[in-house]
CSV table of C-alpha atoms in Angstrom, one decimal:
chain,number,residue,atom,x,y,z
A,1,MET,CA,0.0,0.0,0.0
A,2,ASN,CA,1.5,3.3,-1.0
A,3,GLU,CA,1.5,6.5,1.1
A,4,ILE,CA,-1.3,8.2,-0.7
A,5,GLU,CA,-3.5,5.1,-0.2
A,6,ILE,CA,-2.6,5.0,3.5
A,7,ILE,CA,-3.4,8.7,3.9
A,8,ARG,CA,-6.7,8.3,2.1
A,9,ARG,CA,-7.6,5.4,4.4
A,10,ALA,CA,-6.6,7.5,7.5
A,11,GLN,CA,-8.8,10.3,6.1
A,12,ALA,CA,-11.7,7.8,6.0
A,13,GLY,CA,-11.2,7.0,9.7
A,14,ASP,CA,-9.0,3.8,9.4
A,15,MET,CA,-7.1,3.8,12.7
A,16,ALA,CA,-4.7,1.1,11.5
A,17,ALA,CA,-3.7,3.4,8.6
A,18,PHE,CA,-3.3,6.3,10.9
A,19,GLU,CA,-1.1,4.4,13.2
A,20,GLN,CA,1.0,3.5,10.2
A,21,ILE,CA,1.4,7.2,9.5
A,22,VAL,CA,2.4,7.8,13.1
A,23,GLN,CA,5.0,5.1,12.9
A,24,THR,CA,6.4,6.4,9.7
A,25,TYR,CA,6.8,10.0,10.8
A,26,GLU,CA,7.1,10.0,14.6
A,27,LYS,CA,10.9,9.9,14.7
A,28,ARG,CA,11.3,12.7,12.2
A,29,VAL,CA,8.8,14.8,14.1
A,30,ILE,CA,10.6,14.3,17.4
A,31,MET,CA,13.9,15.2,15.7
A,32,ALA,CA,12.4,18.3,14.1
A,33,ALA,CA,10.8,19.4,17.5
A,34,MET,CA,14.1,18.7,19.2
A,35,GLN,CA,15.9,21.1,16.8
A,36,VAL,CA,13.7,23.8,18.0
A,37,CYS,CA,13.4,23.1,21.7
A,38,ARG,CA,16.7,21.2,22.1
A,39,ASN,CA,15.1,19.0,24.8
A,40,GLN,CA,13.7,15.5,24.2
A,41,GLN,CA,11.1,15.6,26.9
A,42,ASP,CA,9.6,18.8,25.4
A,43,ALA,CA,10.0,17.3,21.9
A,44,GLU,CA,8.0,14.2,22.9
A,45,ASP,CA,5.2,16.4,24.3
A,46,ILE,CA,5.1,18.4,21.1
A,47,THR,CA,5.1,15.2,19.0
A,48,GLN,CA,2.0,14.0,20.8
A,49,ASP,CA,0.3,17.3,20.2
A,50,VAL,CA,1.4,17.2,16.5
A,51,PHE,CA,-0.2,13.8,15.8
A,52,VAL,CA,-3.5,14.7,17.6
A,53,SER,CA,-3.5,17.8,15.4
A,54,VAL,CA,-2.7,15.6,12.3
A,55,TYR,CA,-5.6,13.3,13.3
A,56,ARG,CA,-8.0,16.3,13.7
A,57,ASN,CA,-7.0,17.9,10.4
A,58,ILE,CA,-6.0,15.0,8.1
A,59,GLY,CA,-9.3,15.4,6.3
A,60,SER,CA,-8.2,18.8,5.1
A,61,PHE,CA,-4.9,17.5,3.6
A,62,ARG,CA,-5.4,17.9,-0.1
A,63,PHE,CA,-2.2,16.3,-1.5
A,64,GLU,CA,-1.0,19.7,-2.8
A,65,ALA,CA,2.2,19.5,-0.9
A,66,SER,CA,4.2,16.5,0.4
A,67,PHE,CA,2.6,15.0,3.5
A,68,TYR,CA,5.8,15.4,5.5
A,69,SER,CA,6.1,19.1,4.8
A,70,TRP,CA,2.5,19.4,6.0
A,71,ILE,CA,3.3,17.6,9.2
A,72,TYR,CA,6.6,19.5,9.5
A,73,ARG,CA,4.7,22.8,9.3
A,74,ILE,CA,2.4,21.6,12.1
A,75,THR,CA,5.4,20.5,14.1
A,76,ILE,CA,7.1,23.9,13.8
A,77,ASN,CA,3.9,25.8,14.8
A,78,MET,CA,3.4,23.4,17.7
A,79,ALA,CA,7.0,24.0,18.8
A,80,PHE,CA,6.3,27.7,18.8
A,81,ASN,CA,3.2,27.3,20.9
A,82,HIS,CA,5.0,25.0,23.3
A,83,SER,CA,7.7,27.5,23.7
A,84,ARG,CA,5.2,30.1,24.5
A,85,GLN,CA,3.3,27.9,26.9
A,86,LYS,CA,6.5,27.0,28.8
A,87,LYS,CA,7.2,30.7,29.2
A,88,TYR,CA,10.4,30.4,27.2
A,89,HIS,CA,10.0,34.1,26.7
A,90,GLU,CA,11.5,34.6,30.1
A,91,PHE,CA,14.8,33.5,28.5
A,92,LEU,CA,14.2,35.2,25.2
A,93,ILE,CA,15.2,38.7,24.6
A,94,SER,CA,12.7,40.9,22.9
A,95,GLU,CA,13.7,42.3,19.5
A,96,ASP,CA,13.5,45.8,21.0
A,97,ASN,CA,16.2,44.9,23.4
A,98,ASP,CA,18.9,43.9,21.0
A,99,ASP,CA,21.5,46.0,22.9
A,100,HIS,CA,21.6,43.2,25.4
A,101,TYR,CA,23.4,41.0,22.9
A,102,TYR,CA,26.1,43.6,22.3
A,103,ALA,CA,26.3,44.0,26.1
A,104,ILE,CA,27.0,40.3,26.5
A,105,ALA,CA,29.8,40.4,24.0
A,106,GLU,CA,31.3,43.5,25.5
A,107,ASP,CA,30.9,42.4,29.0
A,108,GLU,CA,34.3,41.7,30.6
A,109,THR,CA,32.9,38.6,32.3
A,110,THR,CA,32.0,37.2,28.9
A,111,GLU,CA,35.6,37.0,27.9
A,112,PHE,CA,35.8,33.6,26.3
A,113,SER,CA,39.0,31.7,26.4
A,114,GLU,CA,40.1,28.5,24.7
A,115,ASN,CA,38.8,26.7,27.8
A,116,THR,CA,35.3,28.1,27.5
A,117,ASP,CA,32.8,25.5,26.5
A,118,PHE,CA,32.0,26.9,23.1
A,119,GLN,CA,29.3,24.4,22.4
A,120,ALA,CA,27.4,25.2,25.6
A,121,VAL,CA,27.7,28.9,24.9
A,122,LEU,CA,26.5,28.5,21.3
A,123,ASP,CA,23.6,26.4,22.5
A,124,SER,CA,22.6,29.0,25.1
A,125,VAL,CA,23.0,31.8,22.5
A,126,LEU,CA,20.6,30.0,20.2
A,127,LYS,CA,18.1,29.5,23.0
A,128,LYS,CA,18.3,33.2,23.7
A,129,LEU,CA,17.3,34.2,20.1
A,130,PRO,CA,13.7,35.3,19.8
A,131,GLU,CA,11.8,32.2,18.8
A,132,LYS,CA,11.0,33.2,15.2
A,133,GLN,CA,14.6,34.2,14.5
A,134,ARG,CA,15.8,31.0,16.2
A,135,THR,CA,13.4,28.8,14.2
A,136,VAL,CA,14.3,30.4,10.9
A,137,PHE,CA,18.0,30.2,11.8
A,138,ILE,CA,17.7,26.5,12.7
A,139,MET,CA,15.7,25.7,9.6
A,140,ARG,CA,18.3,27.3,7.5
A,141,TYR,CA,21.5,26.3,9.1
A,142,ASN,CA,20.6,23.1,10.8
A,143,GLN,CA,18.1,21.6,8.5
A,144,HIS,CA,19.5,23.3,5.4
A,145,LEU,CA,16.2,24.4,4.1
A,146,LYS,CA,16.0,27.2,1.5
A,147,ILE,CA,14.4,30.6,2.1
A,148,LYS,CA,11.4,29.7,-0.1
A,149,GLU,CA,10.9,26.4,1.7
A,150,ILE,CA,11.0,28.1,5.1
A,151,ALA,CA,8.6,30.7,3.9
A,152,VAL,CA,6.1,28.1,2.8
A,153,ILE,CA,6.4,26.0,6.0
A,154,LEU,CA,6.0,29.0,8.3
A,155,ASN,CA,3.5,30.7,6.0
A,156,ILE,CA,5.3,34.0,6.0
A,157,GLY,CA,6.9,36.0,3.2
A,158,GLU,CA,10.3,35.3,1.9
A,159,GLY,CA,11.2,38.9,2.8
A,160,THR,CA,10.2,38.2,6.4
A,161,VAL,CA,12.3,35.0,6.5
A,162,LYS,CA,15.3,37.0,5.3
A,163,LYS,CA,14.7,39.7,7.9
A,164,TYR,CA,14.7,37.1,10.7
A,165,LEU,CA,17.8,35.5,9.3
A,166,PHE,CA,19.7,38.8,9.0
A,167,ARG,CA,18.8,39.7,12.5
A,168,ALA,CA,19.8,36.3,13.9
A,169,GLN,CA,23.1,36.5,11.9
A,170,GLU,CA,23.8,39.9,13.2
A,171,LYS,CA,23.4,38.9,16.8
A,172,LEU,CA,25.4,35.7,16.3
A,173,ARG,CA,28.2,37.6,14.5
A,174,VAL,CA,28.7,39.8,17.6
A,175,LEU,CA,28.5,36.8,20.0
A,176,LEU,CA,30.7,34.6,18.0
A,177,LYS,CA,33.4,37.2,17.5
A,178,PRO,CA,35.4,36.1,20.5
A,179,PHE,CA,35.5,32.5,19.1
A,180,LYS,CA,36.6,33.5,15.6
A,181,ASN,CA,40.2,32.4,16.2
A,182,GLN,CA,39.1,29.2,17.9
A,183,LEU,CA,36.8,28.4,15.0
A,184,PHE,CA,39.3,29.0,12.3
A,185,LYS,CA,42.4,27.7,14.0
A,186,ASP,CA,42.6,24.7,11.5
B,1,MET,CA,27.3,39.8,-10.1
B,2,LYS,CA,24.7,42.0,-8.5
B,3,CYS,CA,24.1,42.3,-4.7
B,4,LYS,CA,20.6,40.7,-5.1
B,5,GLN,CA,22.1,37.6,-6.7
B,6,CYS,CA,24.9,37.4,-4.2
B,7,GLU,CA,22.5,37.7,-1.3
B,8,ASP,CA,20.2,35.0,-2.7
B,9,ILE,CA,23.0,32.6,-3.1
B,10,LEU,CA,24.5,33.3,0.4
B,11,LEU,CA,21.2,33.0,2.1
B,12,ASN,CA,20.1,29.9,0.3
B,13,TYR,CA,23.2,27.7,0.1
B,14,ASN,CA,25.8,26.4,2.4
B,15,LEU,CA,29.2,27.8,1.4
B,16,GLU,CA,30.6,24.3,0.6
B,17,ASP,CA,27.6,23.7,-1.8
B,18,ILE,CA,28.3,26.7,-3.9
B,19,PRO,CA,30.0,25.8,-7.2
B,20,GLU,CA,33.5,27.1,-7.7
B,21,ASN,CA,32.7,29.3,-10.7
B,22,ILE,CA,30.0,31.0,-8.7
B,23,LYS,CA,32.3,31.4,-5.8
B,24,LYS,CA,34.8,33.2,-8.0
B,25,GLN,CA,32.0,35.6,-9.1
B,26,ILE,CA,31.1,36.2,-5.5
B,27,ASP,CA,34.7,36.8,-4.6
B,28,GLN,CA,35.0,39.4,-7.3
B,29,HIS,CA,31.8,41.1,-6.2
B,30,ARG,CA,32.9,41.0,-2.5
B,31,ASN,CA,36.0,43.1,-3.4
B,32,THR,CA,33.7,45.9,-4.4
B,33,CYS,CA,30.8,45.5,-2.0
B,34,ILE,CA,31.2,45.8,1.8
B,35,ARG,CA,27.7,44.6,2.6
B,36,CYS,CA,28.0,41.4,0.6
B,37,SER,CA,31.5,40.9,2.0
B,38,GLN,CA,30.1,41.1,5.5
B,39,LEU,CA,27.4,38.7,4.6
B,40,TRP,CA,30.0,36.2,3.3
B,41,GLU,CA,32.0,36.6,6.5
B,42,ASP,CA,28.9,36.0,8.7
B,43,ASN,CA,28.0,33.0,6.7
B,44,LEU,CA,31.5,31.5,7.0
B,45,LEU,CA,31.5,32.1,10.7
B,46,ILE,CA,28.1,30.8,11.4
B,47,THR,CA,28.6,27.7,9.2
B,48,ARG,CA,31.7,26.8,11.1
B,49,ALA,CA,30.0,27.5,14.4
B,50,MET,CA,27.0,25.3,13.5
B,51,GLN,CA,29.4,22.5,12.6
B,52,GLU,CA,30.7,22.7,16.2
B,53,LEU,CA,27.2,22.7,17.7
B,54,PRO,CA,26.5,19.3,19.3
B,55,ASP,CA,23.9,17.3,17.6
B,56,VAL,CA,20.7,16.9,19.7
B,57,LYS,CA,20.8,13.2,20.6
B,58,LEU,CA,17.6,11.3,20.4
B,59,ASP,CA,17.1,8.5,22.9
B,60,GLU,CA,15.6,6.0,20.5
B,61,GLU,CA,14.6,3.7,23.2
B,62,ARG,CA,11.9,6.2,24.1
B,63,ILE,CA,10.2,6.0,20.7
B,64,PRO,CA,7.9,3.0,21.6
B,65,PHE,CA,6.7,4.8,24.7
B,66,VAL,CA,6.1,8.0,22.7
B,67,HIS,CA,4.3,5.9,20.1
B,68,ALA,CA,2.0,4.4,22.8
B,69,LYS,CA,1.4,7.9,24.2
B,70,ILE,CA,0.5,9.3,20.8
B,71,MET,CA,-2.0,6.5,20.1
B,72,ASP,CA,-3.5,6.9,23.5
B,73,ARG,CA,-4.0,10.7,22.9
B,74,VAL,CA,-5.4,10.0,19.5
B,75,HIS,CA,-7.9,7.5,20.9
B,76,GLN,CA,-9.0,10.0,23.5
B,77,GLU,CA,-9.5,12.4,20.7
B,78,VAL,CA,-11.6,9.9,18.8
B,79,PHE,CA,-13.9,9.5,21.9
B,80,ARG,CA,-13.9,13.2,22.5
B,81,GLN,CA,-15.2,13.7,18.9
B,82,SER,CA,-17.7,10.8,19.2
B,83,ALA,CA,-19.0,12.3,22.4
B,84,HIS,CA,-19.9,15.5,20.5
B,85,ILE,CA,-22.0,13.6,18.0
B,86,ASN,CA,-25.5,13.7,19.2
B,87,PRO,CA,-27.2,10.4,18.4
B,88,TYR,CA,-30.6,11.9,19.2
B,89,ARG,CA,-30.2,14.8,16.7
B,90,VAL,CA,-33.4,15.1,14.6
B,91,PRO,CA,-33.9,16.8,11.3
B,92,ALA,CA,-35.3,20.3,11.4
B,93,ARG,CA,-38.5,19.2,9.5
B,94,PHE,CA,-39.3,16.9,12.4
B,95,TRP,CA,-40.0,19.8,14.6
B,96,GLN,CA,-42.4,21.3,12.0
B,97,THR,CA,-44.4,18.1,12.1
B,98,VAL,CA,-44.3,17.9,15.9
B,99,THR,CA,-45.6,21.5,16.2
B,100,THR,CA,-48.4,20.7,13.8
B,101,VAL,CA,-49.4,17.6,15.6
B,102,ALA,CA,-49.2,19.3,19.0
B,103,ALA,CA,-51.4,22.1,17.7
B,104,ALA,CA,-53.9,19.5,16.5
B,105,LEU,CA,-53.9,17.8,19.9
B,106,VAL,CA,-54.4,21.0,21.8
B,107,ILE,CA,-57.3,21.9,19.5
B,108,GLY,CA,-58.7,18.3,19.9
B,109,ILE,CA,-58.6,18.6,23.7
B,110,VAL,CA,-60.1,22.0,23.7
B,111,LEU,CA,-62.9,20.8,21.5
B,112,GLY,CA,-63.5,17.8,23.8
B,113,ASN,CA,-63.1,15.4,20.9
B,114,PHE,CA,-59.8,13.9,22.2
B,115,VAL,CA,-59.8,11.2,24.8
B,116,PRO,CA,-56.4,10.9,26.5
B,117,GLY,CA,-55.1,7.4,26.7
B,118,LYS,CA,-53.7,5.7,29.8
B,119,PRO,CA,-50.7,7.7,31.0
B,120,LYS,CA,-47.3,6.1,30.3
B,121,PRO,CA,-45.7,5.1,33.6
B,122,THR,CA,-42.8,7.4,34.4
B,123,THR,CA,-39.3,5.8,34.3
B,124,PRO,CA,-38.8,4.3,37.7
B,125,ASP,CA,-35.5,4.7,39.5
B,126,LEU,CA,-34.4,1.2,40.3
B,127,PRO,CA,-32.3,1.3,43.5
B,128,ILE,CA,-29.5,-1.2,43.7
B,129,ALA,CA,-31.2,-3.1,46.5
B,130,SER,CA,-34.3,-3.9,44.5
B,131,ALA,CA,-32.7,-4.5,41.2
B,132,ASN,CA,-32.5,-8.1,40.1
B,133,PHE,CA,-29.3,-7.9,38.0
B,134,ASP,CA,-29.1,-11.5,37.1
B,135,GLU,CA,-32.6,-11.2,35.7
B,136,LEU,CA,-31.6,-8.1,33.8
B,137,LEU,CA,-28.5,-9.5,32.3
B,138,LYS,CA,-29.4,-13.2,31.7
B,139,ASP,CA,-31.1,-12.8,28.2
B,140,ASN,CA,-28.6,-10.3,26.9
B,141,THR,CA,-31.4,-8.0,26.1
B,142,LEU,CA,-30.2,-5.0,28.0
B,143,ASN,CA,-29.2,-2.4,25.5
B,144,ASP,CA,-28.5,1.3,24.9
B,145,ILE,CA,-26.6,1.4,28.2
B,146,ARG,CA,-25.5,4.9,29.2
B,147,ILE,CA,-23.4,5.9,32.2
B,148,ARG,CA,-25.1,9.2,33.1
B,149,GLU,CA,-23.4,10.3,36.2
B,150,VAL,CA,-20.3,9.3,38.1
B,151,ASN,CA,-19.2,10.8,41.4
B,152,GLN,CA,-15.4,10.3,41.2
B,153,THR,CA,-15.1,10.8,45.0
B,154,THR,CA,-17.7,8.4,46.3
B,155,GLY,CA,-17.9,6.0,43.3
B,156,GLU,CA,-21.7,6.5,43.1
B,157,LEU,CA,-23.0,6.3,39.6
B,158,VAL,CA,-26.2,6.4,37.6
B,159,ILE,CA,-26.7,4.1,34.6
B,160,THR,CA,-29.6,4.1,32.2
B,161,ALA,CA,-30.5,1.3,29.9
B,162,SER,CA,-33.4,0.0,28.0
B,163,ARG,CA,-34.9,-3.4,27.9
B,164,ILE,CA,-38.7,-3.5,27.7
B,165,ASN,CA,-39.0,-0.3,29.6
B,166,ASP,CA,-36.3,2.3,30.2
B,167,LEU,CA,-34.4,1.6,33.3
B,168,THR,CA,-32.3,3.8,35.6
B,169,LEU,CA,-29.9,2.0,37.9
B,170,THR,CA,-28.1,3.7,40.7
B,171,GLY,CA,-25.4,2.3,42.8
B,172,ASN,CA,-21.7,2.3,43.6
B,173,ILE,CA,-18.7,1.1,41.6
B,174,THR,CA,-17.7,-1.0,44.6
B,175,ASP,CA,-21.0,-2.9,44.4
B,176,PRO,CA,-20.5,-6.3,42.6
B,177,GLU,CA,-23.9,-6.0,40.9
B,178,ILE,CA,-22.9,-2.6,39.4
B,179,GLN,CA,-19.6,-4.1,38.3
B,180,LYS,CA,-21.6,-6.8,36.5
B,181,VAL,CA,-23.6,-4.2,34.6
B,182,LEU,CA,-20.4,-2.4,33.6
B,183,ALA,CA,-18.8,-5.7,32.5
B,184,TYR,CA,-21.9,-6.4,30.5
B,185,ALA,CA,-21.8,-2.9,28.9
B,186,LEU,CA,-18.1,-3.4,28.1
B,187,VAL,CA,-18.8,-6.6,26.2
B,188,ARG,CA,-22.2,-6.0,24.8
B,189,ASP,CA,-22.9,-2.4,24.2
B,190,GLN,CA,-22.7,-1.1,20.7
B,191,ASN,CA,-21.5,2.4,21.6
B,192,PRO,CA,-17.7,2.6,21.8
B,193,GLY,CA,-18.1,5.6,24.1
B,194,THR,CA,-20.1,3.6,26.6
B,195,ARG,CA,-17.6,0.7,26.4
B,196,LEU,CA,-14.7,3.2,27.0
B,197,ARG,CA,-16.4,4.7,30.0
B,198,SER,CA,-17.1,1.3,31.4
B,199,VAL,CA,-13.6,0.2,31.1
B,200,LYS,CA,-12.3,3.4,32.6
B,201,LEU,CA,-14.6,2.9,35.6
B,202,MET,CA,-13.4,-0.7,36.0
B,203,GLU,CA,-9.7,0.3,36.1
B,204,GLY,CA,-10.0,0.5,39.9
B,205,VAL,CA,-11.7,-2.9,40.2
B,206,THR,CA,-9.3,-5.7,40.7
B,207,THR,CA,-11.2,-8.4,42.5
B,208,SER,CA,-14.2,-9.1,40.3
B,209,LYS,CA,-14.1,-12.3,38.2
B,210,ALA,CA,-16.9,-10.9,35.9
B,211,VAL,CA,-14.9,-7.7,35.3
B,212,GLN,CA,-11.7,-9.7,34.6
B,213,GLN,CA,-13.6,-11.9,32.1
B,214,ALA,CA,-15.1,-8.8,30.4
B,215,LEU,CA,-11.7,-7.2,30.2
B,216,ILE,CA,-10.2,-10.3,28.6
B,217,THR,CA,-13.1,-10.5,26.1
B,218,SER,CA,-12.7,-6.8,25.3
B,219,VAL,CA,-8.9,-7.1,24.8
B,220,LEU,CA,-9.4,-9.9,22.4
B,221,GLN,CA,-12.5,-8.9,20.6
B,222,ASP,CA,-13.4,-5.3,20.8
B,223,GLU,CA,-13.3,-3.8,17.3
B,224,ASN,CA,-12.2,-0.4,18.7
B,225,GLN,CA,-8.4,-0.1,19.4
B,226,GLY,CA,-8.9,2.6,22.1
B,227,VAL,CA,-11.2,0.3,24.1
B,228,ARG,CA,-8.8,-2.6,23.7
B,229,GLN,CA,-5.9,-0.5,24.8
B,230,ARG,CA,-7.7,0.7,28.0
B,231,ALA,CA,-8.9,-2.8,28.7
B,232,LEU,CA,-5.4,-4.1,28.4
B,233,ARG,CA,-4.2,-1.5,30.9
B,234,ALA,CA,-7.1,-2.3,33.3
B,235,LEU,CA,-6.3,-6.0,33.0
B,236,SER,CA,-2.6,-5.3,33.9
B,237,GLN,CA,-3.8,-4.5,37.4
B,238,TYR,CA,-4.8,-8.1,38.0
B,239,SER,CA,-2.1,-10.6,39.0
B,240,ILE,CA,-1.3,-12.8,36.0
B,241,ASN,CA,-3.1,-16.1,35.7
B,242,SER,CA,-3.2,-18.4,32.8
B,243,ASP,CA,-6.3,-16.7,31.2
B,244,ILE,CA,-4.7,-13.3,31.4
B,245,ARG,CA,-1.3,-14.5,30.2
B,246,ASN,CA,-3.0,-16.2,27.2
B,247,ALA,CA,-4.9,-13.0,26.5
B,248,TYR,CA,-1.6,-11.0,26.4
B,249,LEU,CA,0.0,-13.6,24.2
B,250,ASN,CA,-2.9,-13.5,21.9
B,251,VAL,CA,-2.5,-9.7,21.6
B,252,ILE,CA,1.2,-10.1,20.9
B,253,SER,CA,0.5,-12.6,18.1
B,254,ASN,CA,-2.7,-11.1,16.6
B,255,ASP,CA,-3.5,-7.6,17.5
B,256,PRO,CA,-3.2,-5.3,14.4
B,257,SER,CA,-2.0,-2.4,16.6
B,258,PRO,CA,1.8,-2.2,17.3
B,259,ALA,CA,1.0,0.0,20.3
B,260,LEU,CA,-1.1,-2.7,21.9
B,261,ARG,CA,1.5,-5.4,21.1
B,262,ILE,CA,4.2,-3.3,22.7
B,263,GLU,CA,2.1,-2.8,25.8
B,264,ALA,CA,1.3,-6.5,26.1
B,265,ILE,CA,5.0,-7.3,25.7
B,266,GLN,CA,6.0,-4.8,28.3
B,267,ILE,CA,3.4,-6.2,30.8
B,268,LEU,CA,4.7,-9.7,30.3
B,269,MET,CA,8.3,-8.6,30.6
B,270,ARG,CA,7.6,-7.9,34.2
B,271,ASP,CA,7.2,-11.6,34.7
B,272,GLU,CA,10.8,-12.9,34.7
B,273,ASP,CA,9.7,-16.5,34.5
B,274,ALA,CA,11.5,-18.5,31.7
B,275,ALA,CA,8.2,-20.0,30.5
B,276,THR,CA,6.7,-16.5,30.0
B,277,ARG,CA,9.9,-15.4,28.2
B,278,ASN,CA,9.6,-18.4,25.8
B,279,ALA,CA,5.9,-17.8,25.3
B,280,VAL,CA,6.5,-14.1,24.4
B,281,ILE,CA,9.3,-15.1,21.9
B,282,SER,CA,7.0,-17.7,20.4
B,283,ALA,CA,4.1,-15.3,20.1
B,284,SER,CA,6.3,-12.8,18.4
B,285,GLU,CA,7.8,-15.1,15.9
B,286,ASP,CA,6.0,-13.6,13.0
B,287,GLU,CA,6.5,-10.0,14.2
B,288,THR,CA,7.5,-7.8,11.3
B,289,ASN,CA,7.5,-4.5,13.2
B,290,GLU,CA,11.2,-3.4,13.6
B,291,MET,CA,10.5,-1.3,16.7
B,292,ILE,CA,9.0,-4.4,18.4
B,293,GLN,CA,11.8,-6.6,17.2
B,294,ASP,CA,14.2,-4.1,18.8
B,295,ILE,CA,12.4,-4.1,22.1
B,296,LEU,CA,12.4,-7.9,22.2
B,297,LYS,CA,16.1,-8.1,21.4
B,298,ARG,CA,17.0,-5.4,24.0
B,299,TYR,CA,15.1,-7.2,26.7
B,300,TYR,CA,15.5,-10.9,25.9
B,301,GLN,CA,18.5,-11.4,23.7
B,302,GLU,CA,21.7,-12.4,25.4
B,303,PRO,CA,24.8,-10.4,24.1
B,304,GLY,CA,26.2,-12.2,21.1
B,305,GLN,CA,23.4,-14.8,21.0
B,306,PRO,CA,20.4,-15.0,18.7
B,307,LEU,CA,17.0,-14.3,20.1
B,308,GLU,CA,15.7,-17.8,21.0
B,309,LYS,CA,13.8,-19.7,23.6
B,310,GLN,CA,15.7,-21.1,26.6
């Protein structure tokens, strides 16, 4: 049975077909959610919400895009919502407060040395990006999606994607400056 | 090359994916454009940084549990949706007819030409003490069972059903007679919502033989996967006897849902008896699901040995 047939059966209420869909995509959905929230427990919660949403809305899937990109879009939106619900915004810095990034880089206490755990710093820097910038950035640099693909998945304009990407890059450039030598020492 | 082209390439492609001839064109353009030069530098820095970023590691052993949770949530959603479907919904034209008939009756009474018939007896509440449950259940004629009210604190509940007349039964979940009605509902009622509510109520009942038999029947025969899954969980509260073990093994061999098969395997894995281990391996001989095969290997396979009975 091919995927289209399985989806059609699931749309008609066949639970076995739906479970097959879950089995096919659950790992990829968890991975995609983990890229955004960088935490497996949260990713698992998001994955459950994603498939409940897929179940509710599978009837509206019209085979105009690939099924995975449809699920992926739901996943990203769910990951956004989850971030909000978990009050991640406490850790996020509003776009109006960009000066804070420059302050981090210029702060004497943030003088990174060879011994500084670069990976941990980068991880925490990414978490501190506003969620839209972070998501666009991760989709572009971690999942290697093109601007157009990101725009379609997030249902925003290509110009908006570029804007988020530029802002994220700008912040990261400042924050990564101290690591430049370390990154290019080879 | 123009800025727009350069920007499009740098935003869309990883530097290592850009063909050499395009890279040369970008290099030439960078010599004359500070903005694109900056964009190139950013890209280079970020690409290197992202290569250093630790991969988020997925604990794959968690996937079967996530799968079971997903299917559980989806089944809850199925029942939530079915609860919103009103089986008593009537077409709008029905009310037009009713209004017309009612008007005719009123006119008939007023004119004295209508002789009212014998009033229909009101639905009696049948208290638990006076209900003859064996009589009610023996011919399998009780139908349309509905669990109307449940007091989660006291366990008091109200069940309605129809046989010849409509019935209302009141009692407590701890009462063996009420447990029999719920067991009956789980096995016989046509409505999956009623069956699910019955099985949920029976999750706390661990001593009734009637409930145990109903749960086994439900696990093996209910057409609805959600009901089977809840029945399986309710059954896991009973200590394992041969009937229950056979039911689990039957699920492992025959149930179409991998989620249920996984749960049945996990329940039997708690029993460290070699006979159970062998029975699980035999029951899974035809298993094609890779996830389940992995679970079995992880739990039962000795390092360096094939998965086989002892």
